[in-house]
Short mmCIF file of C-alpha atoms and ligand atoms in Angstrom, two decimals:
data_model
loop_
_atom_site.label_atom_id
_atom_site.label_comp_id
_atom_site.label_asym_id
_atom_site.label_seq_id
_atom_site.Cartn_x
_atom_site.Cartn_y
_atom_site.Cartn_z
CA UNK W 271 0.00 0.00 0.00
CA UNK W 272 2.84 2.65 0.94
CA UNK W 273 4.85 1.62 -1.91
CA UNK W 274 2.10 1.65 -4.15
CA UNK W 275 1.35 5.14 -2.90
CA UNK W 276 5.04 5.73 -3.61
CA UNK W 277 5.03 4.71 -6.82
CA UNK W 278 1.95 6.32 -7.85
CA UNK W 279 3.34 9.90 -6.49
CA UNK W 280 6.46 9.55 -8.43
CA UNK W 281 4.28 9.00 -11.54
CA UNK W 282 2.57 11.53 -10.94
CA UNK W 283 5.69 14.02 -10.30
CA UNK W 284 6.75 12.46 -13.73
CA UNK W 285 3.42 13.28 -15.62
CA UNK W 286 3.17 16.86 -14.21
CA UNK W 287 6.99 17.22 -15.38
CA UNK W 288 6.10 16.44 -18.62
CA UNK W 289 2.72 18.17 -18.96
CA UNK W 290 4.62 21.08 -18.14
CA UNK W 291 7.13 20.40 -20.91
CA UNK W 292 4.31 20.52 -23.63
CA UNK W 293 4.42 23.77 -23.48
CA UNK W 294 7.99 25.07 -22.87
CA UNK W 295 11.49 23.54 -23.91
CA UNK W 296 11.52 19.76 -22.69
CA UNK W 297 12.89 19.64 -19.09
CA UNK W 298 16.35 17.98 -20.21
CA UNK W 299 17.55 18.04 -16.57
CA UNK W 300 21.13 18.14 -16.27
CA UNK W 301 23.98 17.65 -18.24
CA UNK W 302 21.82 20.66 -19.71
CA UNK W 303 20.30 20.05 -22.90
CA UNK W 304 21.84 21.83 -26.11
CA UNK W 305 19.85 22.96 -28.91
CA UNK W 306 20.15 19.80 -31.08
CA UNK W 307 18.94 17.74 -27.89
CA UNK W 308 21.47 16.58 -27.25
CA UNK W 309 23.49 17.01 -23.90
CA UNK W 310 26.71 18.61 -22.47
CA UNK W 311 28.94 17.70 -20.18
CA UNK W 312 28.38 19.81 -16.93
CA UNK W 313 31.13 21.74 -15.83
CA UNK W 314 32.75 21.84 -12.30
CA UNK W 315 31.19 24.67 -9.72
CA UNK W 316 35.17 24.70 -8.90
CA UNK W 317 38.54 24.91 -10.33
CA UNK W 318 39.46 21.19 -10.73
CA UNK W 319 42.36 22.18 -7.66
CA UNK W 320 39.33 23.44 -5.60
CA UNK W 321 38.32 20.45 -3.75
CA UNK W 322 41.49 20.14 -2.23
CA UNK W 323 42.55 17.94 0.27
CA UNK W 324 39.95 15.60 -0.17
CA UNK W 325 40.18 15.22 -4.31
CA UNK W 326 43.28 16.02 -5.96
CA UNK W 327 42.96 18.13 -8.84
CA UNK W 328 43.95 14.97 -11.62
CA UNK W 329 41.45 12.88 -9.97
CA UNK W 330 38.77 15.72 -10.67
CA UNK W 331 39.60 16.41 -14.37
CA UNK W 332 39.80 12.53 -15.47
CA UNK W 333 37.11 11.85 -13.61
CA UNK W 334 34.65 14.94 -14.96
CA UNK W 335 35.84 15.24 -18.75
CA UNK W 336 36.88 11.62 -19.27
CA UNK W 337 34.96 8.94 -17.06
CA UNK W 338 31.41 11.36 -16.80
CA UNK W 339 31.94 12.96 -20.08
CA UNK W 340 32.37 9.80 -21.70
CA UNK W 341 29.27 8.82 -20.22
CA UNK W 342 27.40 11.40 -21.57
CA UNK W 343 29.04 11.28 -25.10
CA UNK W 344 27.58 7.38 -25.19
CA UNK W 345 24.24 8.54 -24.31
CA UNK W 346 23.71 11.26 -27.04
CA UNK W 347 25.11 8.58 -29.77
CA UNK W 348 22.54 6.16 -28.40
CA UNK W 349 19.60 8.62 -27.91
CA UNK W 350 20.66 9.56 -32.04
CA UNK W 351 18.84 6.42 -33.33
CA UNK W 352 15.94 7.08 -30.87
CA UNK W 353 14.97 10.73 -31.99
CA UNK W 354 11.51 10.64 -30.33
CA UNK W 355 12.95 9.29 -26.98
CA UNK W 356 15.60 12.27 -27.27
CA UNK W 357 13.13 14.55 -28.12
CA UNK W 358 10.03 13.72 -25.58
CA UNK W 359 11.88 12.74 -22.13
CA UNK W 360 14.12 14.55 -19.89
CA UNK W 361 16.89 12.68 -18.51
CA UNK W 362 15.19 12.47 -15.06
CA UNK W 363 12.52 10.57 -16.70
CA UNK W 364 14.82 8.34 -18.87
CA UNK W 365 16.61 7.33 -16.07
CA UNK W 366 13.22 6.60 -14.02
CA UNK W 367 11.82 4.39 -16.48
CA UNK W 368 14.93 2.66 -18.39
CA UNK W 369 13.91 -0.92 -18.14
CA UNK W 370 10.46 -1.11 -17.85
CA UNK W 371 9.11 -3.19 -20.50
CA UNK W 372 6.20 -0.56 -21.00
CA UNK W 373 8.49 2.38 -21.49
CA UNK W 374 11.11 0.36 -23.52
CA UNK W 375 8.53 -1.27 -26.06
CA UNK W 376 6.59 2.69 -26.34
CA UNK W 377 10.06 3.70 -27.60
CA UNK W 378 11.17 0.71 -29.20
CA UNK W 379 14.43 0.58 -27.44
CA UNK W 380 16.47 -2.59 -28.40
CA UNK W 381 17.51 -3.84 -25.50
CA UNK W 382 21.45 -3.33 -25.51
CA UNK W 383 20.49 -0.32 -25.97
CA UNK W 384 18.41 -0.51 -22.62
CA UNK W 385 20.99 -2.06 -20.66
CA UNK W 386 23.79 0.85 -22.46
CA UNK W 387 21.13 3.55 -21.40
CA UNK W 388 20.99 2.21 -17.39
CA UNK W 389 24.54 2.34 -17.10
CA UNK W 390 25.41 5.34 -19.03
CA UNK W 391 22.61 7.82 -18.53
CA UNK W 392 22.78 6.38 -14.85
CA UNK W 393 26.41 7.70 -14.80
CA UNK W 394 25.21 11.28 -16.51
CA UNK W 395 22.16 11.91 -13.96
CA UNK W 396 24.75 10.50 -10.91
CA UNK W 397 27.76 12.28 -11.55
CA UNK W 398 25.46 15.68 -12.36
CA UNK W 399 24.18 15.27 -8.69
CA UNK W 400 27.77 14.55 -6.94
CA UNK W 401 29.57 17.80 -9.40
CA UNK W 402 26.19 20.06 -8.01
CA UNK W 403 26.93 18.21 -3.94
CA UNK W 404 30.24 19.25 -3.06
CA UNK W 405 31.74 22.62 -2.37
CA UNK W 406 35.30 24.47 -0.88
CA UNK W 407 36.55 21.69 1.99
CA UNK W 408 35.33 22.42 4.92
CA UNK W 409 33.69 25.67 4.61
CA UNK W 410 30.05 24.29 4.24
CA UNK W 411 27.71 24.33 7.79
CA UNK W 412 24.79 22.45 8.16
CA UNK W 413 23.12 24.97 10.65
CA UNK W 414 23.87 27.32 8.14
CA UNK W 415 21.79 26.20 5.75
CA UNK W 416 19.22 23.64 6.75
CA UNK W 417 16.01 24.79 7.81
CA UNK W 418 13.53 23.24 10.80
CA UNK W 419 11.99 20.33 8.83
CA UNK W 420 14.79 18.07 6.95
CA UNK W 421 17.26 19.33 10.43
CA UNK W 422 14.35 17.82 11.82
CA UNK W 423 14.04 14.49 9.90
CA UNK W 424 17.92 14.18 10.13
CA UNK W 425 17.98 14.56 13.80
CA UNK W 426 15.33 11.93 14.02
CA UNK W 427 16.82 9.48 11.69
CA UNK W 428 20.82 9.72 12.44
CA UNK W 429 20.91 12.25 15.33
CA UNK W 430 22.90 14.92 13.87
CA UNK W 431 23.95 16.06 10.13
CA UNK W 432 27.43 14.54 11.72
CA UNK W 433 25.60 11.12 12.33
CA UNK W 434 24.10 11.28 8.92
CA UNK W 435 27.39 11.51 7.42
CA UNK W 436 29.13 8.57 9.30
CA UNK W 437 26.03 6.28 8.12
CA UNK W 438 26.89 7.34 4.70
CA UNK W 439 30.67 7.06 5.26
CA UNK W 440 29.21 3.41 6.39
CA UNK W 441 27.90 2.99 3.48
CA UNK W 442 29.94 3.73 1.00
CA UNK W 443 32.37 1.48 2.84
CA UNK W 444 30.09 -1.46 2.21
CA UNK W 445 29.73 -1.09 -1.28
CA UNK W 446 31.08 -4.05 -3.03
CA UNK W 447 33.01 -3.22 -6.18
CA UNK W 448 31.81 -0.21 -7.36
CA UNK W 449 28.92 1.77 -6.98
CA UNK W 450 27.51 5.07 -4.84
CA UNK W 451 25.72 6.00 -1.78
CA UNK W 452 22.91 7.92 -1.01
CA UNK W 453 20.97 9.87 1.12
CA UNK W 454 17.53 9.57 -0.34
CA UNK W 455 13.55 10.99 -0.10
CA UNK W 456 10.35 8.84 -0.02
CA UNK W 457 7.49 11.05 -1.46
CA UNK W 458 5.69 8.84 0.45
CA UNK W 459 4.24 10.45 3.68
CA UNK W 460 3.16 7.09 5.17
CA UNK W 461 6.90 6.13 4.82
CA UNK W 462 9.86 7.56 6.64
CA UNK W 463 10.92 10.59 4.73
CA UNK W 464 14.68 10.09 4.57
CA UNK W 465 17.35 7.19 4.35
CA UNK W 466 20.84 6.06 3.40
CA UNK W 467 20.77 3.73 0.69
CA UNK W 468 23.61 1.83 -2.33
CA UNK W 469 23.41 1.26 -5.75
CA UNK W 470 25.91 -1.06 -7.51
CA UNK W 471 27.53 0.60 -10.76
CA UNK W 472 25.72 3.46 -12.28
CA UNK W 473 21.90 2.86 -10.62
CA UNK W 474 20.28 5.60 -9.57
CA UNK W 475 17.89 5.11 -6.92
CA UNK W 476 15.01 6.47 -9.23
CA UNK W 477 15.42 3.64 -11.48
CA UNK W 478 12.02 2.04 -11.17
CA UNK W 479 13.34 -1.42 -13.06
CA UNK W 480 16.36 -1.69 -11.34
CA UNK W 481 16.76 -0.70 -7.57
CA UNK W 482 14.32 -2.84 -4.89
CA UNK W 483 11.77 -0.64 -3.70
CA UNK W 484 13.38 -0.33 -0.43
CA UNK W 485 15.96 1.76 -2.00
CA UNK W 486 13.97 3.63 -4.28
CA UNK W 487 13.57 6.83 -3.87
CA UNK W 488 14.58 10.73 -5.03
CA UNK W 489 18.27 11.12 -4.39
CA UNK W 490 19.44 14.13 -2.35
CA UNK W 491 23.39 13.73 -1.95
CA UNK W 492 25.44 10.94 -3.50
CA UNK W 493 29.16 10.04 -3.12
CA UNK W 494 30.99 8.37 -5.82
CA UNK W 495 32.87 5.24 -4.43
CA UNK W 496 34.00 3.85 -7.76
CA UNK W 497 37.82 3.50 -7.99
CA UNK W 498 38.12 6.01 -10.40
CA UNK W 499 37.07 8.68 -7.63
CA UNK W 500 39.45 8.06 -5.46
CA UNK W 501 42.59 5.87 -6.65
CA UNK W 502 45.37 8.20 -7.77
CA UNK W 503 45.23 10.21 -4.53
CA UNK W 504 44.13 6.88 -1.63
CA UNK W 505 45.02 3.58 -4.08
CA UNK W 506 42.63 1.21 -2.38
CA UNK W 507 41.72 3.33 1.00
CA UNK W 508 38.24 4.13 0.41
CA UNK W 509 37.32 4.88 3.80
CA UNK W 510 40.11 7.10 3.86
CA UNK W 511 38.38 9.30 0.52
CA UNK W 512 35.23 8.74 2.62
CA UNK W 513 36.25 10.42 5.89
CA UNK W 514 37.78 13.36 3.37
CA UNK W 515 35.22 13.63 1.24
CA UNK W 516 32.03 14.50 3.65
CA UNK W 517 33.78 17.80 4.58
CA UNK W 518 33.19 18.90 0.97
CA UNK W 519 29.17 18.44 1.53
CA UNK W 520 27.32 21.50 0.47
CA UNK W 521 24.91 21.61 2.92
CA UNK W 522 22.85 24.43 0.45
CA UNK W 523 22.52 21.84 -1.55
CA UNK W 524 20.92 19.58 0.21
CA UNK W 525 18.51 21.97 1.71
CA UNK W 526 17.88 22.75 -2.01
CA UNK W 527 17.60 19.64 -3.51
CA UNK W 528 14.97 18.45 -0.54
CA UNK W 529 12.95 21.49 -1.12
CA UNK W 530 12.83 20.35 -5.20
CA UNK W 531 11.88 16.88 -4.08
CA UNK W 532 9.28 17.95 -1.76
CA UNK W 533 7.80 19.81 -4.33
CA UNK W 534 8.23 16.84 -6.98
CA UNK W 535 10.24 18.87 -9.31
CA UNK W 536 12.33 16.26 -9.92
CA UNK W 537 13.98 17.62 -13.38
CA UNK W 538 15.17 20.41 -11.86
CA UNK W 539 17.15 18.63 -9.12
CA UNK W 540 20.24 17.49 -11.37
CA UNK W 541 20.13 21.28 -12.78
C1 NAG C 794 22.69 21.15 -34.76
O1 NAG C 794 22.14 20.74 -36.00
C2 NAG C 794 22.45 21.59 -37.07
C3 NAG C 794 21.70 21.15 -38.30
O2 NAG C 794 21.35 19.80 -38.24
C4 NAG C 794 23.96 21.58 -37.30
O3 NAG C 794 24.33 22.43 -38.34
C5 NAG C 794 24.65 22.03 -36.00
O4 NAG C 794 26.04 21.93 -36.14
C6 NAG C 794 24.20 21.20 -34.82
N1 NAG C 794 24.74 21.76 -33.58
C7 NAG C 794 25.32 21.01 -32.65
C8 NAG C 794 25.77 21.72 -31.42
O5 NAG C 794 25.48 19.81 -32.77
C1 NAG C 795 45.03 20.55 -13.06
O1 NAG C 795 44.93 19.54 -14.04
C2 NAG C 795 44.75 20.05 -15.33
C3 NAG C 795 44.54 18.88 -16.25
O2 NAG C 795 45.57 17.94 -16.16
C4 NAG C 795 45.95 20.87 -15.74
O3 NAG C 795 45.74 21.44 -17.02
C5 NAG C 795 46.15 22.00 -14.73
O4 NAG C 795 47.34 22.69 -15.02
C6 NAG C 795 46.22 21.44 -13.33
N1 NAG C 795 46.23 22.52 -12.38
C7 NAG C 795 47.03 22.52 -11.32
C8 NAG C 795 46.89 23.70 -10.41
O5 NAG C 795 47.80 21.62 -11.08
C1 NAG C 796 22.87 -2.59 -30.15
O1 NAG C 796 22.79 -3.43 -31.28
C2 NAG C 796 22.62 -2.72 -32.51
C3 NAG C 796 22.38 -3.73 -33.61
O2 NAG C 796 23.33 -4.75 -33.56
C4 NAG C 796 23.83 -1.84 -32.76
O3 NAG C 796 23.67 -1.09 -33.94
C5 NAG C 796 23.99 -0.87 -31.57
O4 NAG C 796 25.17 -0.13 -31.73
C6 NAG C 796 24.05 -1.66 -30.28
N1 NAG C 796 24.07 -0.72 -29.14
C7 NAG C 796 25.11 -0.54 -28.34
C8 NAG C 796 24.95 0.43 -27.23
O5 NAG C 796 26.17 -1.13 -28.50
C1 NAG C 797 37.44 23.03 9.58
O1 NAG C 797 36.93 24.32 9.93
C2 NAG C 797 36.86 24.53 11.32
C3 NAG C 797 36.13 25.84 11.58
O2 NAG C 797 36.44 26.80 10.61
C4 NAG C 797 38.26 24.49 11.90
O3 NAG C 797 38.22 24.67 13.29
C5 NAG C 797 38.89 23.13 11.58
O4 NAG C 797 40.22 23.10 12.01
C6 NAG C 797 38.83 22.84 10.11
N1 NAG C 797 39.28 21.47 9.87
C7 NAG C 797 40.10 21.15 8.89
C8 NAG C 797 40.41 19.69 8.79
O5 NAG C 797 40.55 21.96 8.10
FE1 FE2 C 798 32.44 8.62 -11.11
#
């Protein structure tokens, strides 16, 4: 019953986004759409060298222009041979529904093509999010910037923003191989609003086919614990890139990003 609730909100978030869209510019979501449809790379908020100490500045320019921006490269040649798919759903809503027999036979996506979309426009929508999440080390205070209600739900859930950032530390930790972790929001009122959940490779926790309903959600904060992340700087010391890596937390952010999926403006979260 909650789930289906759940579910049934989403949709609905999903069919108001796209109502809306009938009448202005499709809602790309981010990496912002470009005038042939087709999307760019989003840059850094910061100088590659300004995320210092936690990400060395090589780490942050292979990993934005060559592992994300590849990404995005193989979506737009994949979304090329699917012109109405390109041209009618935002990447929020791609990434929602990738997988789903009903969505894949309505745009008669092969299905490599289904399993290449999952993975790559999974690594677009994911690494949009963790660019948009992270800020000047250290400098970021959650009393600064969250207000009452999600300070609220945090406390209740993990204590303190601190304890919500050692359960995601925990997290991340436990991911096997590679994958992110996630502090995510249930639309569902009957549910608890807010928890820490994983996703193995490039899932996103909207992905309606392929993350359990337990774990599906509307993604707030994510951190990247795929090698590629973290290697040059802490070789195989992930926990050590973990403990580093929450002090770059932009704490506007998340206020933000709650607000937008409060309000079920999901396209506009990546953006
Ligand atoms: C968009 O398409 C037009 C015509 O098809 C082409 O001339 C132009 O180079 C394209 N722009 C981009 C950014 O791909
Ligand atoms: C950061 O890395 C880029 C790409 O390798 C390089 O062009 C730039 O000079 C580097 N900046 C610093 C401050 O090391
Ligand atoms: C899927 O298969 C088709 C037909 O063999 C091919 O043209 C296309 O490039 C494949 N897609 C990917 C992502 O490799
Ligand atoms: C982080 O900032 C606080 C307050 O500005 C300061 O006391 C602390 O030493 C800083 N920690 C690091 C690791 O830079
Ligand atoms: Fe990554």
């Amino acid at each position: 019953m909650a789930t289906t609730r759940m579910a049934l909100r989403m949709a609905l978030a999903i069919v108001l986004a796209s109502a809306a869209s009938a009448k202005k510019p499709i809602p790309r979501g981010c990496p912002t759409g470009t005038p042939n449809n087709t999307y760019a790379n989003p840059a850094l908020p910061l100088p590659y060298d300004g995320y210092l100490p936690a990400i060395d500045n090589e780490t942050m320019f292979l990993h934005n222009t060559r592992h994300a921006g590849g990404a995005v490269n193989n979506v737009n040649a994949i979304l090329a041979r699917y012109p109405t798919l390109r041209d009618s759903v935002s990447l929020s809503e791609l990434v929602s529904r990738i997988g789903l027999k009903t969505f894949d036979k309505k745009y008669g996506i092969a299905a490599n093509d289904s399993t290449a979309l999952r993975s790559n426009a999974g690594s677009a929508i994911n690494h949009a999010l963790f660019w948009r999440i992270m800020t000047t080390y250290n400098t970021s205070r959650p009393a600064d910037h969250l207000k009452p209600e999600l300070a609220g739900h945090i406390a209740a859930a993990w204590g303190s923003p601190t304890g919500l950032l050692d359960a995601l530390r925990a997290a991340g930790a436990s991911v096997f191989g590679s994958g992110w972790a996630w502090l995510v929001y249930f639309p569902d009122a009957a549910q608890k609003p807010l928890a820490i959940v994983t996703t193995p490779n490039q899932d996103n926790p909207l992905m309606a086919a392929h993350v359990a309903r337990a774990s599906r959600g509307v993604p707030l904060l994510g951190v990247d614990v795929w090698e590629h992340a973290y290697y040059l700087r802490y070789r195989n010391l992930r926990t050590t890139y973990l403990a580093q890596w929450v002090s770059l937390v932009d704490w506007a952010m998340v206020q933000r990003n709650y607000d937008l999926a409060v309000a079920g403006a999901i396209d506009s979260l990546y953006c």
